[in-house]
mmCIF file of C-alpha atoms in Angstrom:
data_model
loop_
_atom_site.group_PDB
_atom_site.id
_atom_site.type_symbol
_atom_site.label_atom_id
_atom_site.label_comp_id
_atom_site.label_asym_id
_atom_site.label_seq_id
_atom_site.Cartn_x
_atom_site.Cartn_y
_atom_site.Cartn_z
ATOM 1 C CA THR A 9 179.954 53.242 122.397
ATOM 2 C CA ALA A 10 179.474 50.937 125.391
ATOM 3 C CA ALA A 11 180.849 53.599 127.737
ATOM 4 C CA ARG A 12 178.476 56.157 126.260
ATOM 5 C CA LEU A 13 175.476 53.860 126.740
ATOM 6 C CA ALA A 14 176.515 53.256 130.343
ATOM 7 C CA ALA A 15 176.711 57.001 130.888
ATOM 8 C CA GLU A 16 173.223 57.457 129.445
ATOM 9 C CA GLN A 17 171.863 55.016 132.034
ATOM 10 C CA GLU A 18 173.019 57.123 134.973
ATOM 11 C CA VAL A 19 169.616 58.747 135.501
ATOM 12 C CA GLU A 20 167.524 59.403 138.581
ATOM 13 C CA ASN A 21 163.843 60.212 138.980
ATOM 14 C CA LEU A 22 163.669 62.202 142.223
ATOM 15 C CA SER A 23 160.034 63.262 141.873
ATOM 16 C CA GLY A 24 159.241 61.714 145.241
ATOM 17 C CA LEU A 25 161.256 64.510 146.878
ATOM 18 C CA SER A 26 158.936 67.189 145.503
ATOM 19 C CA PRO A 27 156.246 68.460 147.911
ATOM 20 C CA ASN A 28 154.056 69.170 144.871
ATOM 21 C CA PRO A 29 152.579 65.877 143.579
ATOM 22 C CA GLU A 30 152.310 67.369 140.076
ATOM 23 C CA LYS A 31 155.962 68.409 139.913
ATOM 24 C CA ASP A 32 158.661 66.021 138.725
ATOM 25 C CA ILE A 33 162.428 66.087 139.291
ATOM 26 C CA PHE A 34 164.882 64.395 136.918
ATOM 27 C CA VAL A 35 168.665 64.164 137.040
ATOM 28 C CA VAL A 36 171.098 62.860 134.422
ATOM 29 C CA ARG A 37 174.621 61.991 135.540
ATOM 30 C CA GLU A 38 177.657 61.232 133.428
ATOM 31 C CA ASN A 39 180.954 60.000 134.816
ATOM 32 C CA ARG A 40 179.413 60.315 138.296
ATOM 33 C CA THR A 41 178.798 64.024 137.735
ATOM 34 C CA THR A 42 175.435 65.730 137.311
ATOM 35 C CA CYS A 43 175.154 67.061 133.767
ATOM 36 C CA LEU A 44 171.403 67.751 133.404
ATOM 37 C CA MET A 45 168.776 68.706 135.961
ATOM 38 C CA ALA A 46 165.085 69.272 135.300
ATOM 39 C CA GLU A 47 162.207 70.178 137.590
ATOM 40 C CA PHE A 48 158.758 70.933 136.186
ATOM 41 C CA ALA A 49 155.059 70.138 136.176
ATOM 42 C CA ALA A 50 153.773 69.111 132.752
ATOM 43 C CA LYS A 51 150.397 68.312 131.239
ATOM 44 C CA PHE A 52 149.323 67.658 127.659
ATOM 45 C CA ILE A 53 145.962 68.629 126.179
ATOM 46 C CA VAL A 54 145.320 66.265 123.264
ATOM 47 C CA PRO A 55 142.289 66.496 120.942
ATOM 48 C CA TYR A 56 140.974 63.237 119.456
ATOM 49 C CA ASP A 57 137.969 62.103 117.436
ATOM 50 C CA VAL A 58 135.037 59.990 118.660
ATOM 51 C CA TRP A 59 131.807 58.976 116.981
ATOM 52 C CA ALA A 60 128.728 61.089 117.617
ATOM 53 C CA SER A 61 125.586 59.398 118.912
ATOM 54 C CA ASN A 62 124.369 58.839 115.342
ATOM 55 C CA TYR A 63 127.609 56.964 114.491
ATOM 56 C CA VAL A 64 127.843 59.063 111.327
ATOM 57 C CA ASP A 65 129.457 62.311 112.433
ATOM 58 C CA LEU A 66 132.741 62.770 114.224
ATOM 59 C CA ILE A 67 133.119 65.018 117.242
ATOM 60 C CA THR A 68 136.333 66.115 118.943
ATOM 61 C CA GLU A 69 136.991 65.280 122.563
ATOM 62 C CA GLN A 70 139.948 66.393 124.671
ATOM 63 C CA ALA A 71 142.284 64.292 126.796
ATOM 64 C CA ASP A 72 144.222 65.859 129.674
ATOM 65 C CA ILE A 73 147.386 63.826 130.151
ATOM 66 C CA PRO A 74 149.671 64.701 133.092
ATOM 67 C CA LEU A 75 153.275 63.569 133.255
ATOM 68 C CA SER A 76 153.298 60.583 135.597
ATOM 69 C CA ARG A 77 155.469 60.670 138.695
ATOM 70 C CA GLY A 78 156.714 57.169 138.065
ATOM 71 C CA ALA A 79 157.982 57.983 134.571
ATOM 72 C CA GLU A 80 160.902 56.011 133.234
ATOM 73 C CA MET A 81 163.704 58.155 131.928
ATOM 74 C CA LYS A 82 166.723 58.249 129.670
ATOM 75 C CA GLY A 83 169.161 61.048 129.109
ATOM 76 C CA LYS A 84 172.377 62.050 127.489
ATOM 77 C CA CYS A 85 174.640 65.044 127.854
ATOM 78 C CA GLY A 86 176.944 66.706 125.399
ATOM 79 C CA THR A 87 178.988 69.849 125.123
ATOM 80 C CA ASN A 88 176.396 71.545 122.929
ATOM 81 C CA GLU A 89 173.493 69.077 122.751
ATOM 82 C CA SER A 90 171.626 67.328 125.563
ATOM 83 C CA GLU A 91 168.474 65.256 125.713
ATOM 84 C CA LEU A 92 165.906 64.050 128.235
ATOM 85 C CA GLU A 93 163.421 61.289 127.388
ATOM 86 C CA LEU A 94 160.529 60.290 129.647
ATOM 87 C CA SER A 95 157.955 57.522 129.200
ATOM 88 C CA TRP A 96 155.023 56.378 131.313
ATOM 89 C CA LEU A 97 152.014 54.049 131.416
ATOM 90 C CA ASP A 98 153.845 51.150 129.748
ATOM 91 C CA GLN A 99 155.315 53.290 126.962
ATOM 92 C CA ALA A 100 151.886 54.630 125.972
ATOM 93 C CA TYR A 101 153.315 58.127 126.322
ATOM 94 C CA THR A 102 156.836 59.333 125.594
ATOM 95 C CA LEU A 103 158.188 62.864 125.891
ATOM 96 C CA LYS A 104 161.554 63.777 124.417
ATOM 97 C CA LEU A 105 163.135 67.177 125.132
ATOM 98 C CA SER A 106 166.191 68.284 123.145
ATOM 99 C CA PHE A 107 168.444 71.146 124.208
ATOM 100 C CA LEU A 108 170.994 73.061 122.169
ATOM 101 C CA LYS A 109 173.756 75.458 123.210
ATOM 102 C CA VAL A 110 174.738 78.017 120.597
ATOM 103 C CA ARG A 111 176.786 81.137 120.196
ATOM 104 C CA ALA A 112 174.983 84.241 118.965
ATOM 105 C CA ARG A 113 175.876 85.362 115.482
ATOM 106 C CA ARG A 114 178.260 88.271 115.260
ATOM 107 C CA GLU A 115 178.021 90.971 112.636
ATOM 108 C CA PRO A 116 180.526 89.966 109.935
ATOM 109 C CA ALA A 117 183.451 92.311 109.369
ATOM 110 C CA ARG A 118 183.287 94.390 106.210
ATOM 111 C CA GLY A 119 186.112 94.286 103.682
ATOM 112 C CA ARG A 120 187.668 97.118 101.792
ATOM 113 C CA GLY A 121 184.938 97.116 99.215
ATOM 114 C CA GLY A 122 182.274 97.397 101.894
ATOM 115 C CA SER A 123 181.006 93.865 101.293
ATOM 116 C CA ALA A 124 180.310 91.650 104.259
ATOM 117 C CA GLY A 125 181.340 88.055 104.386
ATOM 118 C CA PRO A 126 181.159 85.509 107.178
ATOM 119 C CA SER A 127 184.393 84.301 108.658
ATOM 120 C CA PRO A 128 185.108 80.669 107.694
ATOM 121 C CA ALA A 129 186.112 79.921 111.285
ATOM 122 C CA LEU A 130 182.817 81.311 112.608
ATOM 123 C CA SER A 131 180.863 79.417 109.960
ATOM 124 C CA ARG A 132 182.437 76.137 111.028
ATOM 125 C CA GLN A 133 181.722 76.821 114.679
ATOM 126 C CA GLU A 134 178.155 78.102 114.340
ATOM 127 C CA GLY A 135 175.882 76.012 116.490
ATOM 128 C CA HIS A 136 178.808 74.090 117.961
ATOM 129 C CA ASN A 137 180.616 76.658 120.051
ATOM 130 C CA THR A 138 181.453 75.789 123.641
ATOM 131 C CA SER A 139 181.849 79.383 124.771
ATOM 132 C CA ARG A 140 180.298 80.366 128.073
ATOM 133 C CA GLY A 141 180.699 84.070 127.400
ATOM 134 C CA PRO A 142 177.811 86.536 127.464
ATOM 135 C CA GLU A 143 177.088 85.899 123.778
ATOM 136 C CA ALA A 144 176.452 82.160 124.303
ATOM 137 C CA SER A 145 173.073 80.737 125.270
ATOM 138 C CA TRP A 146 171.127 77.494 125.416
ATOM 139 C CA ARG A 147 167.524 76.755 124.512
ATOM 140 C CA LEU A 148 164.899 74.057 124.265
ATOM 141 C CA SER A 149 165.218 73.264 120.556
ATOM 142 C CA ARG A 150 162.807 70.368 120.022
ATOM 143 C CA ILE A 151 159.871 68.637 121.702
ATOM 144 C CA GLN A 152 158.502 65.290 120.588
ATOM 145 C CA PHE A 153 155.483 63.720 122.292
ATOM 146 C CA THR A 154 154.277 60.243 121.320
ATOM 147 C CA TYR A 155 150.852 59.127 122.551
ATOM 148 C CA ASP A 156 148.599 56.115 122.062
ATOM 149 C CA THR A 157 144.872 56.794 121.688
ATOM 150 C CA SER A 158 144.131 53.126 122.389
ATOM 151 C CA GLU A 159 145.235 53.711 125.995
ATOM 152 C CA ARG A 160 142.049 53.730 128.080
ATOM 153 C CA THR A 161 143.059 55.855 131.057
ATOM 154 C CA HIS A 162 142.821 59.138 129.161
ATOM 155 C CA PHE A 163 141.194 58.243 125.827
ATOM 156 C CA LYS A 164 137.590 57.000 125.636
ATOM 157 C CA ASP A 165 136.376 55.298 122.454
ATOM 158 C CA ALA A 166 138.787 57.042 120.105
ATOM 159 C CA VAL A 167 138.173 56.550 116.396
ATOM 160 C CA SER A 168 140.977 54.572 114.693
ATOM 161 C CA PRO A 169 143.005 54.198 117.906
ATOM 162 C CA GLY A 170 146.761 54.021 117.591
ATOM 163 C CA LYS A 171 150.046 55.827 118.153
ATOM 164 C CA HIS A 172 150.609 59.403 117.044
ATOM 165 C CA THR A 173 153.499 61.841 117.376
ATOM 166 C CA ALA A 174 153.195 65.545 118.136
ATOM 167 C CA SER A 175 156.280 67.635 117.451
ATOM 168 C CA SER A 176 157.456 71.216 117.660
ATOM 169 C CA HIS A 177 158.329 73.209 114.568
ATOM 170 C CA ARG A 178 161.435 75.400 114.583
ATOM 171 C CA LEU A 179 161.272 75.700 118.352
ATOM 172 C CA SER A 180 163.386 78.173 120.288
ATOM 173 C CA ALA A 181 162.021 78.205 123.837
ATOM 174 C CA LEU A 182 163.387 78.780 127.350
ATOM 175 C CA VAL A 183 166.326 80.754 125.932
ATOM 176 C CA THR A 184 168.891 81.193 128.715
ATOM 177 C CA PRO A 185 172.439 82.626 128.916
ATOM 178 C CA ALA A 186 175.076 79.881 128.975
ATOM 179 C CA GLY A 187 176.197 78.858 132.440
ATOM 180 C CA ARG A 188 172.836 79.691 134.043
ATOM 181 C CA SER A 189 169.668 77.762 134.829
ATOM 182 C CA TYR A 190 166.188 78.621 133.579
ATOM 183 C CA GLU A 191 163.394 79.292 136.089
ATOM 184 C CA CYS A 192 159.725 80.017 135.472
ATOM 185 C CA GLN A 193 156.981 79.474 138.038
ATOM 186 C CA ALA A 194 154.250 80.797 135.737
ATOM 187 C CA GLN A 195 152.442 78.469 133.353
ATOM 188 C CA GLN A 196 153.663 78.405 129.758
ATOM 189 C CA THR A 197 151.937 76.859 126.762
ATOM 190 C CA ILE A 198 153.831 75.332 123.836
ATOM 191 C CA SER A 199 151.907 74.184 120.757
ATOM 192 C CA LEU A 200 152.817 70.942 118.994
ATOM 193 C CA VAL A 201 151.536 69.609 115.661
ATOM 194 C CA SER A 202 150.253 66.036 115.713
ATOM 195 C CA SER A 203 150.514 63.386 113.029
ATOM 196 C CA ASP A 204 146.807 62.777 113.745
ATOM 197 C CA HIS A 205 145.332 65.030 111.030
ATOM 198 C CA GLN A 206 147.595 67.946 112.038
ATOM 199 C CA LYS A 207 145.711 68.455 115.290
ATOM 200 C CA SER A 208 147.201 70.966 117.751
ATOM 201 C CA VAL A 209 148.479 69.418 120.981
ATOM 202 C CA GLN A 210 149.171 71.802 123.862
ATOM 203 C CA LEU A 211 151.992 71.268 126.359
ATOM 204 C CA LEU A 212 151.451 73.147 129.623
ATOM 205 C CA LEU A 213 154.633 73.700 131.658
ATOM 206 C CA SER A 214 154.839 75.305 135.090
ATOM 207 C CA GLU A 215 157.185 75.495 138.093
ATOM 208 C CA VAL A 216 160.102 74.993 135.728
ATOM 209 C CA ARG A 217 163.761 74.894 136.781
ATOM 210 C CA LEU A 218 166.067 73.546 134.097
ATOM 211 C CA GLN A 219 169.751 73.321 133.327
ATOM 212 C CA PRO A 220 171.038 70.989 130.594
ATOM 213 C CA PHE A 221 174.628 72.322 130.466
ATOM 214 C CA ASP A 222 177.451 73.597 132.701
ATOM 215 C CA ILE A 223 176.136 72.431 136.079
ATOM 216 C CA PRO A 224 178.663 73.628 138.714
ATOM 217 C CA ALA A 225 178.270 70.757 141.212
ATOM 218 C CA ASP A 226 176.187 67.657 141.895
ATOM 219 C CA PHE A 227 172.492 68.518 142.303
ATOM 220 C CA VAL A 228 173.261 72.256 142.338
ATOM 221 C CA PHE A 229 171.697 74.683 139.861
ATOM 222 C CA SER A 230 173.618 77.707 138.614
ATOM 223 C CA GLU A 231 172.231 81.202 139.110
ATOM 224 C CA GLU A 232 168.713 81.361 137.723
ATOM 225 C CA HIS A 233 167.549 83.266 134.646
ATOM 226 C CA LYS A 234 163.897 84.130 135.250
ATOM 227 C CA CYS A 235 161.334 84.092 132.468
ATOM 228 C CA PRO A 236 159.718 87.459 131.513
ATOM 229 C CA VAL A 237 156.410 86.554 133.208
ATOM 230 C CA ASP A 238 158.124 85.859 136.531
ATOM 231 C CA GLN A 239 160.164 89.061 136.205
ATOM 232 C CA ARG A 240 156.988 91.041 135.597
ATOM 233 C CA GLU A 241 155.203 89.433 138.565
ATOM 234 C CA GLN A 242 158.214 90.139 140.779
ATOM 235 C CA LEU A 243 158.168 93.761 139.629
ATOM 236 C CA GLU A 244 154.438 93.988 140.347
ATOM 237 C CA GLU A 245 155.070 92.702 143.870
ATOM 238 C CA THR A 246 157.928 95.104 144.615
ATOM 239 C CA LEU A 247 156.545 98.143 142.758
ATOM 240 C CA PRO A 248 154.079 99.169 145.524
ATOM 241 C CA LEU A 249 156.921 99.026 148.073
ATOM 242 C CA ILE A 250 159.186 101.123 145.843
ATOM 243 C CA LEU A 251 156.414 103.656 145.196
ATOM 244 C CA GLY A 252 155.680 103.803 148.931
ATOM 245 C CA LEU A 253 159.330 104.498 149.712
ATOM 246 C CA ILE A 254 159.493 107.180 147.019
ATOM 247 C CA LEU A 255 156.287 108.797 148.299
ATOM 248 C CA GLY A 256 157.607 108.762 151.858
ATOM 249 C CA LEU A 257 160.870 110.352 150.702
ATOM 250 C CA VAL A 258 158.966 113.048 148.784
ATOM 251 C CA ILE A 259 156.891 113.847 151.886
ATOM 252 C CA VAL A 260 159.999 114.101 154.082
ATOM 253 C CA VAL A 261 161.779 116.353 151.557
ATOM 254 C CA THR A 262 158.664 118.521 151.150
ATOM 255 C CA LEU A 263 158.281 118.949 154.913
ATOM 256 C CA GLY A 264 161.996 119.768 155.220
ATOM 257 C CA ILE A 265 161.785 122.427 152.487
ATOM 258 C CA TYR A 266 158.660 123.879 154.061
ATOM 259 C CA HIS A 267 160.325 124.044 157.465
ATOM 260 C CA ILE A 268 163.434 125.777 156.058
ATOM 261 C CA HIS A 269 161.295 128.184 154.021
ATOM 262 C CA HIS A 270 159.197 128.999 157.073
ATOM 263 C CA LYS A 271 162.303 129.829 159.155
ATOM 264 C CA LEU A 272 163.772 132.013 156.417
ATOM 265 C CA THR A 273 160.478 133.865 155.973
ATOM 266 C CA ALA A 274 160.187 134.464 159.716
ATOM 267 C CA SER A 275 163.742 135.883 159.826
ATOM 268 C CA GLN A 276 163.082 138.224 156.890
ATOM 269 C CA VAL A 277 159.936 139.612 158.567
ATOM 270 C CA GLN A 278 161.665 140.138 161.899
ATOM 271 C CA ILE A 279 164.658 142.181 160.576
ATOM 272 C CA PRO A 280 162.708 145.203 159.248
ATOM 273 C CA ARG A 281 160.631 145.362 162.427
ATOM 274 C CA ASP A 282 163.822 145.606 164.543
ATOM 275 C CA ARG A 283 165.224 148.422 162.316
ATOM 276 C CA SER A 284 162.049 150.486 162.674
ATOM 277 C CA GLN A 285 162.318 150.194 166.413
ATOM 278 C CA TYR A 286 165.888 151.498 166.292
ATOM 279 C CA LYS A 287 164.803 154.518 164.184
ATOM 280 C CA HIS A 288 161.990 155.334 166.586
ATOM 281 C CA MET A 289 164.404 155.284 169.507
ATOM 282 C CA GLY A 290 166.736 157.575 167.672
#
């Protein structure tokens, strides 16, 4: 247990190396080896109640809470489960990200009677398989955000100030093939449900590069798996070039066919004219 706690303390906040002041960089190391790397910009949009001017009605205000660059961090790595915990402004805010590596379910084999039954071996291993084959993947499985509405930097005159927790519900985000890192430059929004009257807290993530498992070397990400939005934007950038190349090729082929057709037509017209001249001479 002591060795495990020591391993959890091998963490580094390298946000100062990022040229973007809103982007943070976190590294977790275990046994002097990098086991989790995370780069992202994060901001929370938190609704909270304040008194109206008549001090009778309640109105809802909104706090925009960015992840602080000087955040304290904890982390732990496992074969199939990893975790990153960040806190800032004297523990007024805490963000905990949990990651899970799983193996995709296979279609169970059918018996002689045509009935399907799961293999006991597969049942025991479900959710705890260490395979890095194409069927394995990892995902962000849980988000927990604790915030204190008595903190005055972002909350102004909140009614009944105190600590609240916003959590995800059955989350399966950032799904990535095992052995690869996740990358998404585009902004993503993840909704959390708060203990403060079930209010909806929004987590905005952007410029994300994450890998909680199977890091090949210290401070080195594996090949990236791009999110669908980035893939679409990349396609939109390259599509005009591809269409231009195709159009140019079509023009060249068309001109070539026209040139060949023109030569053949000229030859066909010339041959009868020569034969008539021979007949006239005869």
